[in-house]
């Protein structure tokens, strides 16, 4: 099964507590192979009050967190029964498993946070195979040459007209090949 992103509903204002509890439960219940990342969608907002400019983090979706996981019965149970979780978005209830987010939806949210759907530190390394999913090289496969985390780009070797060519693409334009 593939890991995918799901939206989990929590008590509003408790998103960070639920994130911590879910990460601790995934660790203690040996679910790290099924529950990968838990993210509270936030973005920096500049506010001006009384002539003072402050930068603060604002929740993009109060009452919701994103969970990257493999939807197995055990992982589903662990997430659903974490204190503070009220359910999954995209599930009709009655024991139906939820619908995952589409790639473009996840990319949009994570890009606003300055992140990528691909866990750069764990998944991207020289020699790894990727598929380009958008942009001028969409549909092509490539091999990673280097990753520039600061600019959110990756240098790939792709086969163009029978010749291996180096191209630079954004992290949001690729997905890992399993």
Tab-separated table of N, CA and C in Angstrom:
chain	number	residue	atom	x	y	z
A	1	UNK	N	0.829	-1.194	0.000
A	1	UNK	CA	0.000	0.000	0.000
A	1	UNK	C	0.869	1.252	0.000
A	2	UNK	N	0.333	2.301	-0.560
A	2	UNK	CA	1.031	3.582	-0.622
A	2	UNK	C	0.700	4.444	0.576
A	3	UNK	N	1.687	5.251	0.980
A	3	UNK	CA	1.371	6.237	2.007
A	3	UNK	C	0.718	7.425	1.334
A	4	UNK	N	-0.302	7.957	2.005
A	4	UNK	CA	-1.038	9.089	1.469
A	4	UNK	C	-1.359	10.048	2.607
A	5	UNK	N	-1.837	11.225	2.241
A	5	UNK	CA	-2.168	12.256	3.218
A	5	UNK	C	-3.660	12.247	3.509
A	6	UNK	N	-3.987	12.359	4.796
A	6	UNK	CA	-5.377	12.397	5.241
A	6	UNK	C	-5.573	13.606	6.152
A	7	UNK	N	-6.802	14.114	6.170
A	7	UNK	CA	-7.155	15.230	7.051
A	7	UNK	C	-7.871	14.650	8.260
A	8	UNK	N	-7.380	15.014	9.444
A	8	UNK	CA	-7.956	14.524	10.691
A	8	UNK	C	-8.553	15.708	11.445
A	9	UNK	N	-9.783	15.541	11.902
A	9	UNK	CA	-10.476	16.581	12.650
A	9	UNK	C	-10.113	16.451	14.132
A	10	UNK	N	-9.788	17.594	14.760
A	10	UNK	CA	-9.438	17.611	16.183
A	10	UNK	C	-10.267	18.682	16.878
A	11	UNK	N	-10.172	18.695	18.200
A	11	UNK	CA	-10.780	19.796	18.925
A	11	UNK	C	-10.017	21.059	18.552
A	12	UNK	N	-10.746	22.138	18.255
A	12	UNK	CA	-10.105	23.386	17.872
A	12	UNK	C	-9.242	23.913	19.013
A	13	UNK	N	-8.032	24.318	18.680
A	13	UNK	CA	-7.097	24.811	19.687
A	13	UNK	C	-6.233	23.718	20.283
A	14	UNK	N	-6.507	22.461	19.950
A	14	UNK	CA	-5.751	21.335	20.504
A	14	UNK	C	-4.895	20.638	19.434
A	15	UNK	N	-4.710	21.285	18.284
A	15	UNK	CA	-4.018	20.641	17.166
A	15	UNK	C	-2.608	20.194	17.536
A	16	UNK	N	-1.837	21.061	18.213
A	16	UNK	CA	-0.458	20.706	18.557
A	16	UNK	C	-0.404	19.592	19.599
A	17	UNK	N	-1.343	19.592	20.552
A	17	UNK	CA	-1.400	18.518	21.553
A	17	UNK	C	-1.733	17.187	20.884
A	18	UNK	N	-2.683	17.213	19.965
A	18	UNK	CA	-3.060	15.992	19.253
A	18	UNK	C	-1.884	15.494	18.415
A	19	UNK	N	-1.179	16.412	17.782
A	19	UNK	CA	0.009	16.038	16.990
A	19	UNK	C	1.018	15.308	17.869
A	20	UNK	N	1.326	15.876	19.045
A	20	UNK	CA	2.278	15.247	19.968
A	20	UNK	C	1.799	13.872	20.407
A	21	UNK	N	0.530	13.782	20.792
A	21	UNK	CA	-0.021	12.496	21.262
A	21	UNK	C	0.016	11.452	20.158
A	22	UNK	N	-0.351	11.859	18.946
A	22	UNK	CA	-0.367	10.914	17.834
A	22	UNK	C	1.043	10.430	17.506
A	23	UNK	N	2.023	11.334	17.529
A	23	UNK	CA	3.411	10.932	17.280
A	23	UNK	C	3.908	9.992	18.375
A	24	UNK	N	3.546	10.270	19.635
A	24	UNK	CA	3.949	9.389	20.745
A	24	UNK	C	3.287	8.025	20.619
A	25	UNK	N	2.009	7.997	20.262
A	25	UNK	CA	1.301	6.713	20.105
A	25	UNK	C	1.879	5.902	18.942
A	26	UNK	N	2.211	6.569	17.846
A	26	UNK	CA	2.795	5.870	16.696
A	26	UNK	C	4.112	5.216	17.105
A	27	UNK	N	4.887	5.924	17.926
A	27	UNK	CA	6.165	5.393	18.407
A	27	UNK	C	5.946	4.229	19.379
A	28	UNK	N	5.107	4.445	20.385
A	28	UNK	CA	4.925	3.434	21.432
A	28	UNK	C	4.171	2.199	20.945
A	29	UNK	N	3.319	2.363	19.942
A	29	UNK	CA	2.550	1.222	19.438
A	29	UNK	C	3.209	0.602	18.195
A	30	UNK	N	4.456	1.002	17.935
A	30	UNK	CA	5.251	0.450	16.829
A	30	UNK	C	4.537	0.612	15.476
A	31	UNK	N	4.038	1.838	15.227
A	31	UNK	CA	3.324	2.129	13.980
A	31	UNK	C	4.113	3.086	13.086
A	32	UNK	N	5.421	3.256	13.341
A	32	UNK	CA	6.235	4.181	12.549
A	32	UNK	C	6.320	3.780	11.080
A	33	UNK	N	6.041	2.507	10.778
A	33	UNK	CA	6.044	2.062	9.387
A	33	UNK	C	4.720	2.359	8.692
A	34	UNK	N	3.739	2.855	9.447
A	34	UNK	CA	2.423	3.162	8.895
A	34	UNK	C	2.048	4.636	9.039
A	35	UNK	N	2.482	5.262	10.133
A	35	UNK	CA	2.186	6.676	10.376
A	35	UNK	C	3.506	7.426	10.289
A	36	UNK	N	3.658	8.258	9.251
A	36	UNK	CA	4.946	8.867	8.960
A	36	UNK	C	5.088	10.289	9.485
A	37	UNK	N	4.240	11.195	9.029
A	37	UNK	CA	4.342	12.598	9.446
A	37	UNK	C	2.980	13.118	9.881
A	38	UNK	N	3.008	13.953	10.906
A	38	UNK	CA	1.810	14.631	11.382
A	38	UNK	C	2.118	16.119	11.335
A	39	UNK	N	1.282	16.881	10.649
A	39	UNK	CA	1.560	18.298	10.440
A	39	UNK	C	0.334	19.127	10.815
A	40	UNK	N	0.600	20.212	11.548
A	40	UNK	CA	-0.426	21.218	11.816
A	40	UNK	C	-0.203	22.310	10.771
A	41	UNK	N	-1.118	22.452	9.803
A	41	UNK	CA	-0.917	23.455	8.751
A	41	UNK	C	-0.934	24.883	9.318
A	42	UNK	N	0.225	25.543	9.245
A	42	UNK	CA	0.374	26.908	9.734
A	42	UNK	C	1.163	27.717	8.720
A	43	UNK	N	0.949	29.027	8.725
A	43	UNK	CA	1.761	29.895	7.893
A	43	UNK	C	2.057	31.182	8.652
A	44	UNK	N	3.177	31.816	8.290
A	44	UNK	CA	3.576	33.058	8.943
A	44	UNK	C	2.722	34.197	8.422
A	45	UNK	N	2.239	35.006	9.362
A	45	UNK	CA	1.413	36.156	9.021
A	45	UNK	C	2.016	37.369	9.714
A	46	UNK	N	2.114	38.481	8.973
A	46	UNK	CA	2.633	39.723	9.551
A	46	UNK	C	1.437	40.572	9.970
A	47	UNK	N	1.411	40.909	11.250
A	47	UNK	CA	0.314	41.734	11.776
A	47	UNK	C	0.876	43.034	12.325
A	48	UNK	N	0.123	44.109	12.131
A	48	UNK	CA	0.534	45.394	12.679
A	48	UNK	C	-0.515	45.836	13.691
A	49	UNK	N	-0.053	46.105	14.914
A	49	UNK	CA	-0.958	46.517	15.977
A	49	UNK	C	-0.290	47.622	16.771
A	50	UNK	N	-0.963	48.746	16.897
A	50	UNK	CA	-0.422	49.897	17.625
A	50	UNK	C	0.945	50.324	17.092
A	51	UNK	N	1.133	50.270	15.789
A	51	UNK	CA	2.384	50.689	15.175
A	51	UNK	C	3.513	49.679	15.286
A	52	UNK	N	3.260	48.527	15.898
A	52	UNK	CA	4.284	47.489	16.056
A	52	UNK	C	3.968	46.346	15.098
A	53	UNK	N	4.949	45.991	14.278
A	53	UNK	CA	4.775	44.896	13.331
A	53	UNK	C	5.290	43.606	13.959
A	54	UNK	N	4.429	42.595	13.975
A	54	UNK	CA	4.811	41.297	14.533
A	54	UNK	C	4.553	40.211	13.509
A	55	UNK	N	5.413	39.204	13.544
A	55	UNK	CA	5.237	38.045	12.685
A	55	UNK	C	4.816	36.886	13.578
A	56	UNK	N	3.694	36.240	13.229
A	56	UNK	CA	3.259	35.116	14.049
A	56	UNK	C	2.728	33.997	13.169
A	57	UNK	N	2.681	32.799	13.741
A	57	UNK	CA	2.154	31.650	13.025
A	57	UNK	C	0.645	31.600	13.199
A	58	UNK	N	-0.046	31.426	12.092
A	58	UNK	CA	-1.500	31.336	12.139
A	58	UNK	C	-1.912	29.997	11.535
A	59	UNK	N	-2.827	29.317	12.184
A	59	UNK	CA	-3.297	28.030	11.673
A	59	UNK	C	-4.097	28.257	10.396
A	60	UNK	N	-3.781	27.486	9.373
A	60	UNK	CA	-4.474	27.604	8.099
A	60	UNK	C	-5.871	26.991	8.186
A	61	UNK	N	-5.988	25.894	8.938
A	61	UNK	CA	-7.256	25.188	9.088
A	61	UNK	C	-7.459	24.838	10.558
A	62	UNK	N	-7.973	25.772	11.347
A	62	UNK	CA	-8.169	25.488	12.775
A	62	UNK	C	-9.044	24.248	12.976
A	63	UNK	N	-8.594	23.365	13.852
A	63	UNK	CA	-9.351	22.155	14.135
A	63	UNK	C	-8.984	20.976	13.250
A	64	UNK	N	-7.934	21.136	12.422
A	64	UNK	CA	-7.543	20.049	11.518
A	64	UNK	C	-6.030	19.863	11.509
A	65	UNK	N	-5.598	18.611	11.338
A	65	UNK	CA	-4.193	18.297	11.138
A	65	UNK	C	-4.086	17.386	9.911
A	66	UNK	N	-2.903	17.317	9.333
A	66	UNK	CA	-2.642	16.418	8.209
A	66	UNK	C	-1.794	15.258	8.701
A	67	UNK	N	-2.139	14.056	8.263
A	67	UNK	CA	-1.390	12.867	8.654
A	67	UNK	C	-0.994	12.115	7.393
A	68	UNK	N	0.314	11.860	7.256
A	68	UNK	CA	0.815	11.045	6.147
A	68	UNK	C	0.919	9.623	6.675
A	69	UNK	N	0.137	8.723	6.079
A	69	UNK	CA	0.084	7.364	6.620
A	69	UNK	C	-0.316	6.352	5.559
A	70	UNK	N	-0.062	5.091	5.871
A	70	UNK	CA	-0.574	3.985	5.079
A	70	UNK	C	-1.874	3.578	5.758
A	71	UNK	N	-2.964	3.568	5.028
A	71	UNK	CA	-4.267	3.301	5.614
A	71	UNK	C	-4.463	1.795	5.806
A	72	UNK	N	-4.024	1.319	6.962
A	72	UNK	CA	-4.278	-0.064	7.358
A	72	UNK	C	-5.283	-0.021	8.503
A	73	UNK	N	-5.878	-1.150	8.823
A	73	UNK	CA	-6.844	-1.193	9.924
A	73	UNK	C	-6.203	-0.734	11.230
A	74	UNK	N	-4.950	-1.177	11.467
A	74	UNK	CA	-4.268	-0.842	12.716
A	74	UNK	C	-3.955	0.653	12.790
A	75	UNK	N	-3.424	1.229	11.705
A	75	UNK	CA	-3.076	2.655	11.690
A	75	UNK	C	-4.331	3.506	11.818
A	76	UNK	N	-5.384	3.111	11.153
A	76	UNK	CA	-6.656	3.813	11.210
A	76	UNK	C	-7.170	3.830	12.651
A	77	UNK	N	-7.069	2.680	13.323
A	77	UNK	CA	-7.496	2.566	14.724
A	77	UNK	C	-6.674	3.489	15.625
A	78	UNK	N	-5.348	3.486	15.452
A	78	UNK	CA	-4.466	4.305	16.289
A	78	UNK	C	-4.813	5.784	16.152
A	79	UNK	N	-4.991	6.268	14.923
A	79	UNK	CA	-5.292	7.685	14.706
A	79	UNK	C	-6.675	8.025	15.266
A	80	UNK	N	-7.677	7.232	14.941
A	80	UNK	CA	-9.050	7.504	15.384
A	80	UNK	C	-9.174	7.558	16.898
A	81	UNK	N	-8.418	6.727	17.599
A	81	UNK	CA	-8.539	6.619	19.048
A	81	UNK	C	-7.497	7.431	19.811
A	82	UNK	N	-6.843	8.358	19.135
A	82	UNK	CA	-5.929	9.274	19.809
A	82	UNK	C	-6.771	10.339	20.514
A	83	UNK	N	-6.478	10.618	21.795
A	83	UNK	CA	-7.255	11.648	22.495
A	83	UNK	C	-7.223	12.986	21.756
A	84	UNK	N	-8.392	13.595	21.574
A	84	UNK	CA	-8.501	14.874	20.889
A	84	UNK	C	-8.916	14.746	19.440
A	85	UNK	N	-8.837	13.529	18.879
A	85	UNK	CA	-9.240	13.303	17.485
A	85	UNK	C	-10.737	13.039	17.455
A	86	UNK	N	-11.447	13.758	16.584
A	86	UNK	CA	-12.892	13.541	16.473
A	86	UNK	C	-13.253	12.757	15.219
A	87	UNK	N	-12.308	12.546	14.327
A	87	UNK	CA	-12.573	11.737	13.144
A	87	UNK	C	-11.748	12.167	11.953
A	88	UNK	N	-11.937	11.447	10.861
A	88	UNK	CA	-11.269	11.748	9.599
A	88	UNK	C	-12.228	12.531	8.711
A	89	UNK	N	-11.688	13.408	7.884
A	89	UNK	CA	-12.487	14.085	6.868
A	89	UNK	C	-12.494	13.173	5.639
A	90	UNK	N	-13.643	13.025	5.021
A	90	UNK	CA	-13.734	12.181	3.835
A	90	UNK	C	-14.202	10.780	4.141
A	91	UNK	N	-14.679	10.553	5.380
A	91	UNK	CA	-15.209	9.254	5.746
A	91	UNK	C	-16.700	9.420	6.007
A	92	UNK	N	-17.484	8.504	5.489
A	92	UNK	CA	-18.928	8.595	5.682
A	92	UNK	C	-19.333	8.092	7.055
A	93	UNK	N	-18.355	7.619	7.823
A	93	UNK	CA	-18.686	7.023	9.119
A	93	UNK	C	-19.071	5.574	8.910
A	94	UNK	N	-19.709	4.964	9.876
A	94	UNK	CA	-20.167	3.572	9.782
A	94	UNK	C	-19.044	2.619	9.385
A	95	UNK	N	-17.812	2.918	9.831
A	95	UNK	CA	-16.690	2.027	9.551
A	95	UNK	C	-16.051	2.209	8.192
A	96	UNK	N	-16.462	3.218	7.425
A	96	UNK	CA	-15.873	3.452	6.100
A	96	UNK	C	-14.550	4.197	6.254
A	97	UNK	N	-13.537	3.728	5.536
A	97	UNK	CA	-12.232	4.392	5.586
A	97	UNK	C	-12.307	5.710	4.808
A	98	UNK	N	-11.514	6.699	5.230
A	98	UNK	CA	-11.574	8.014	4.586
A	98	UNK	C	-10.888	8.056	3.223
A	99	UNK	N	-11.214	9.096	2.480
A	99	UNK	CA	-10.607	9.344	1.179
A	99	UNK	C	-9.358	10.198	1.385
A	100	UNK	N	-8.215	9.830	0.785
A	100	UNK	CA	-7.003	10.647	0.943
A	100	UNK	C	-7.087	11.936	0.132
A	101	UNK	N	-6.247	12.890	0.502
A	101	UNK	CA	-6.137	14.133	-0.266
A	101	UNK	C	-5.468	13.846	-1.602
A	102	UNK	N	-5.794	14.634	-2.611
A	102	UNK	CA	-5.137	14.531	-3.903
A	102	UNK	C	-3.744	15.164	-3.793
A	103	UNK	N	-2.817	14.765	-4.648
A	103	UNK	CA	-1.445	15.285	-4.627
A	103	UNK	C	-1.412	16.798	-4.734
A	104	UNK	N	-2.203	17.367	-5.644
A	104	UNK	CA	-2.172	18.816	-5.833
A	104	UNK	C	-2.688	19.557	-4.600
A	105	UNK	N	-3.623	18.947	-3.852
A	105	UNK	CA	-4.131	19.577	-2.634
A	105	UNK	C	-3.041	19.621	-1.563
A	106	UNK	N	-2.351	18.499	-1.405
A	106	UNK	CA	-1.270	18.421	-0.421
A	106	UNK	C	-0.154	19.381	-0.804
A	107	UNK	N	0.210	19.413	-2.088
A	107	UNK	CA	1.275	20.307	-2.556
A	107	UNK	C	0.936	21.761	-2.254
A	108	UNK	N	-0.297	22.152	-2.504
A	108	UNK	CA	-0.716	23.526	-2.260
A	108	UNK	C	-0.564	23.898	-0.785
A	109	UNK	N	-1.029	23.044	0.101
A	109	UNK	CA	-0.950	23.317	1.544
A	109	UNK	C	0.500	23.352	2.004
A	110	UNK	N	1.271	22.335	1.627
A	110	UNK	CA	2.662	22.251	2.084
A	110	UNK	C	3.529	23.354	1.480
A	111	UNK	N	3.279	23.734	0.229
A	111	UNK	CA	4.048	24.821	-0.383
A	111	UNK	C	3.816	26.130	0.359
A	112	UNK	N	2.589	26.378	0.818
A	112	UNK	CA	2.300	27.577	1.606
A	112	UNK	C	3.057	27.584	2.928
A	113	UNK	N	3.427	26.402	3.386
A	113	UNK	CA	4.181	26.273	4.636
A	113	UNK	C	5.691	26.212	4.384
A	114	UNK	N	6.100	26.225	3.110
A	114	UNK	CA	7.517	26.108	2.783
A	114	UNK	C	8.020	24.687	2.903
A	115	UNK	N	7.121	23.709	2.715
A	115	UNK	CA	7.477	22.296	2.831
A	115	UNK	C	7.160	21.587	1.519
A	116	UNK	N	7.511	20.308	1.480
A	116	UNK	CA	7.242	19.486	0.314
A	116	UNK	C	6.569	18.192	0.751
A	117	UNK	N	5.802	17.608	-0.166
A	117	UNK	CA	5.136	16.331	0.107
A	117	UNK	C	6.173	15.226	0.333
A	118	UNK	N	7.300	15.376	-0.305
A	118	UNK	CA	8.384	14.408	-0.139
A	118	UNK	C	9.205	14.810	1.072
A	119	UNK	N	9.480	13.855	1.944
A	119	UNK	CA	10.299	14.119	3.123
A	119	UNK	C	11.751	14.179	2.654
A	120	UNK	N	12.237	15.385	2.424
A	120	UNK	CA	13.539	15.612	1.799
A	120	UNK	C	14.662	14.900	2.543
A	121	UNK	N	14.649	14.964	3.859
A	121	UNK	CA	15.743	14.392	4.647
A	121	UNK	C	15.774	12.871	4.616
A	122	UNK	N	14.640	12.224	4.416
A	122	UNK	CA	14.592	10.763	4.465
A	122	UNK	C	14.509	10.107	3.099
A	123	UNK	N	13.816	10.745	2.150
A	123	UNK	CA	13.523	10.064	0.890
A	123	UNK	C	14.419	10.456	-0.279
A	124	UNK	N	14.875	11.700	-0.305
A	124	UNK	CA	15.630	12.160	-1.460
A	124	UNK	C	17.123	11.976	-1.270
A	125	UNK	N	17.701	11.198	-2.136
A	125	UNK	CA	19.146	11.028	-2.121
A	125	UNK	C	19.610	10.755	-3.544
A	126	UNK	N	20.856	11.045	-3.799
A	126	UNK	CA	21.403	10.857	-5.142
A	126	UNK	C	21.202	9.409	-5.582
A	127	UNK	N	20.734	9.247	-6.805
A	127	UNK	CA	20.515	7.919	-7.362
A	127	UNK	C	19.088	7.413	-7.229
A	128	UNK	N	18.253	8.083	-6.420
A	128	UNK	CA	16.862	7.661	-6.246
A	128	UNK	C	16.062	7.955	-7.514
A	129	UNK	N	15.110	7.095	-7.815
A	129	UNK	CA	14.266	7.242	-9.003
A	129	UNK	C	13.022	8.051	-8.639
A	130	UNK	N	12.652	8.991	-9.513
A	130	UNK	CA	11.452	9.804	-9.313
A	130	UNK	C	10.682	9.909	-10.618
A	131	UNK	N	9.396	10.266	-10.478
A	131	UNK	CA	8.559	10.535	-11.643
A	131	UNK	C	8.199	12.010	-11.594
A	132	UNK	N	8.311	12.673	-12.736
A	132	UNK	CA	7.942	14.084	-12.827
A	132	UNK	C	6.453	14.128	-13.133
A	133	UNK	N	5.674	14.782	-12.239
A	133	UNK	CA	4.215	14.753	-12.362
A	133	UNK	C	3.615	16.032	-12.925
A	134	UNK	N	4.398	17.107	-12.993
A	134	UNK	CA	3.881	18.342	-13.590
A	134	UNK	C	5.033	19.133	-14.181
A	135	UNK	N	4.682	20.164	-14.932
A	135	UNK	CA	5.708	20.975	-15.582
A	135	UNK	C	6.013	20.465	-16.973
A	136	UNK	N	7.048	21.025	-17.618
A	136	UNK	CA	7.347	20.673	-19.004
A	136	UNK	C	7.825	19.229	-19.198
A	137	UNK	N	8.301	18.593	-18.132
A	137	UNK	CA	8.806	17.222	-18.253
A	137	UNK	C	7.833	16.199	-17.664
A	138	UNK	N	6.575	16.586	-17.460
A	138	UNK	CA	5.566	15.714	-16.849
A	138	UNK	C	5.482	14.370	-17.566
A	139	UNK	N	5.401	13.303	-16.775
A	139	UNK	CA	5.295	11.956	-17.323
A	139	UNK	C	6.628	11.262	-17.497
A	140	UNK	N	7.716	12.005	-17.353
A	140	UNK	CA	9.045	11.420	-17.520
A	140	UNK	C	9.564	10.918	-16.174
A	141	UNK	N	10.509	9.980	-16.249
A	141	UNK	CA	11.170	9.467	-15.060
A	141	UNK	C	12.594	9.983	-15.036
A	142	UNK	N	13.130	10.151	-13.844
A	142	UNK	CA	14.494	10.638	-13.729
A	142	UNK	C	15.202	10.058	-12.526
A	143	UNK	N	16.497	10.299	-12.478
A	143	UNK	CA	17.342	9.880	-11.369
A	143	UNK	C	17.901	11.133	-10.714
A	144	UNK	N	17.826	11.191	-9.395
A	144	UNK	CA	18.272	12.384	-8.668
A	144	UNK	C	19.788	12.505	-8.718
A	145	UNK	N	20.244	13.712	-9.076
A	145	UNK	CA	21.665	14.031	-9.029
A	145	UNK	C	21.970	14.789	-7.740
A	146	UNK	N	21.198	15.844	-7.456
A	146	UNK	CA	21.402	16.624	-6.230
A	146	UNK	C	20.100	17.297	-5.813
A	147	UNK	N	20.039	17.681	-4.534
A	147	UNK	CA	18.854	18.327	-3.973
A	147	UNK	C	19.275	19.646	-3.348
A	148	UNK	N	18.540	20.718	-3.664
A	148	UNK	CA	18.780	22.018	-3.044
A	148	UNK	C	17.567	22.340	-2.173
A	149	UNK	N	17.697	22.063	-0.870
A	149	UNK	CA	16.579	22.229	0.056
A	149	UNK	C	16.164	23.690	0.162
A	150	UNK	N	17.124	24.611	0.160
A	150	UNK	CA	16.800	26.029	0.345
A	150	UNK	C	15.928	26.584	-0.787
A	151	UNK	N	16.175	26.145	-2.018
A	151	UNK	CA	15.368	26.637	-3.143
A	151	UNK	C	14.247	25.665	-3.516
A	152	UNK	N	14.135	24.531	-2.778
A	152	UNK	CA	13.101	23.530	-3.020
A	152	UNK	C	13.155	22.993	-4.449
A	153	UNK	N	14.387	22.771	-4.955
A	153	UNK	CA	14.558	22.223	-6.300
A	153	UNK	C	15.428	20.973	-6.241
A	154	UNK	N	15.372	20.211	-7.308
A	154	UNK	CA	16.172	18.997	-7.417
A	154	UNK	C	16.720	18.906	-8.847
A	155	UNK	N	17.983	18.494	-8.958
A	155	UNK	CA	18.597	18.268	-10.270
A	155	UNK	C	18.421	16.791	-10.612
A	156	UNK	N	17.862	16.534	-11.786
A	156	UNK	CA	17.596	15.169	-12.231
A	156	UNK	C	18.308	14.877	-13.536
A	157	UNK	N	18.601	13.602	-13.741
A	157	UNK	CA	19.041	13.137	-15.045
A	157	UNK	C	17.828	12.471	-15.681
A	158	UNK	N	17.397	12.981	-16.841
A	158	UNK	CA	16.285	12.387	-17.579
A	158	UNK	C	16.765	12.002	-18.972
A	159	UNK	N	16.060	11.055	-19.561
A	159	UNK	CA	16.402	10.598	-20.909
A	159	UNK	C	15.636	11.443	-21.921
A	160	UNK	N	16.357	12.365	-22.584
A	160	UNK	CA	15.762	13.196	-23.627
A	160	UNK	C	16.348	12.797	-24.967
A	161	UNK	N	15.503	12.249	-25.819
A	161	UNK	CA	15.923	11.844	-27.165
A	161	UNK	C	17.119	10.905	-27.139
A	162	UNK	N	17.103	9.962	-26.191
A	162	UNK	CA	18.154	8.959	-26.114
A	162	UNK	C	19.433	9.435	-25.459
A	163	UNK	N	19.430	10.617	-24.908
A	163	UNK	CA	20.622	11.150	-24.253
A	163	UNK	C	20.270	11.574	-22.829
A	164	UNK	N	21.124	11.209	-21.878
A	164	UNK	CA	20.886	11.585	-20.489
A	164	UNK	C	21.177	13.077	-20.315
A	165	UNK	N	20.157	13.825	-19.870
A	165	UNK	CA	20.253	15.273	-19.752
A	165	UNK	C	19.909	15.699	-18.338
A	166	UNK	N	20.627	16.702	-17.839
A	166	UNK	CA	20.372	17.223	-16.501
A	166	UNK	C	19.326	18.333	-16.565
A	167	UNK	N	18.270	18.207	-15.728
A	167	UNK	CA	17.229	19.226	-15.661
A	167	UNK	C	16.961	19.565	-14.205
A	168	UNK	N	16.513	20.807	-13.977
A	168	UNK	CA	16.170	21.242	-12.628
A	168	UNK	C	14.657	21.384	-12.535
A	169	UNK	N	14.055	20.752	-11.505
A	169	UNK	CA	12.607	20.846	-11.298
A	169	UNK	C	12.324	21.152	-9.828
A	170	UNK	N	11.141	21.685	-9.559
A	170	UNK	CA	10.722	21.949	-8.183
A	170	UNK	C	10.344	20.649	-7.492
A	171	UNK	N	10.510	20.620	-6.178
A	171	UNK	CA	10.143	19.431	-5.410
A	171	UNK	C	8.670	19.090	-5.564
A	172	UNK	N	7.829	20.102	-5.757
A	172	UNK	CA	6.391	19.854	-5.889
A	172	UNK	C	6.045	19.187	-7.215
A	173	UNK	N	7.001	19.121	-8.150
A	173	UNK	CA	6.742	18.549	-9.473
A	173	UNK	C	7.128	17.080	-9.584
A	174	UNK	N	7.631	16.486	-8.477
A	174	UNK	CA	8.077	15.100	-8.551
A	174	UNK	C	7.394	14.258	-7.485
A	175	UNK	N	7.418	12.946	-7.722
A	175	UNK	CA	6.998	12.007	-6.689
A	175	UNK	C	7.924	10.795	-6.764
A	176	UNK	N	8.096	10.154	-5.627
A	176	UNK	CA	9.002	9.016	-5.553
A	176	UNK	C	8.430	7.819	-6.302
A	177	UNK	N	9.309	7.046	-6.930
A	177	UNK	CA	8.917	5.808	-7.595
A	177	UNK	C	9.213	4.680	-6.625
A	178	UNK	N	8.185	3.862	-6.362
A	178	UNK	CA	8.359	2.773	-5.389
A	178	UNK	C	8.865	1.548	-6.072
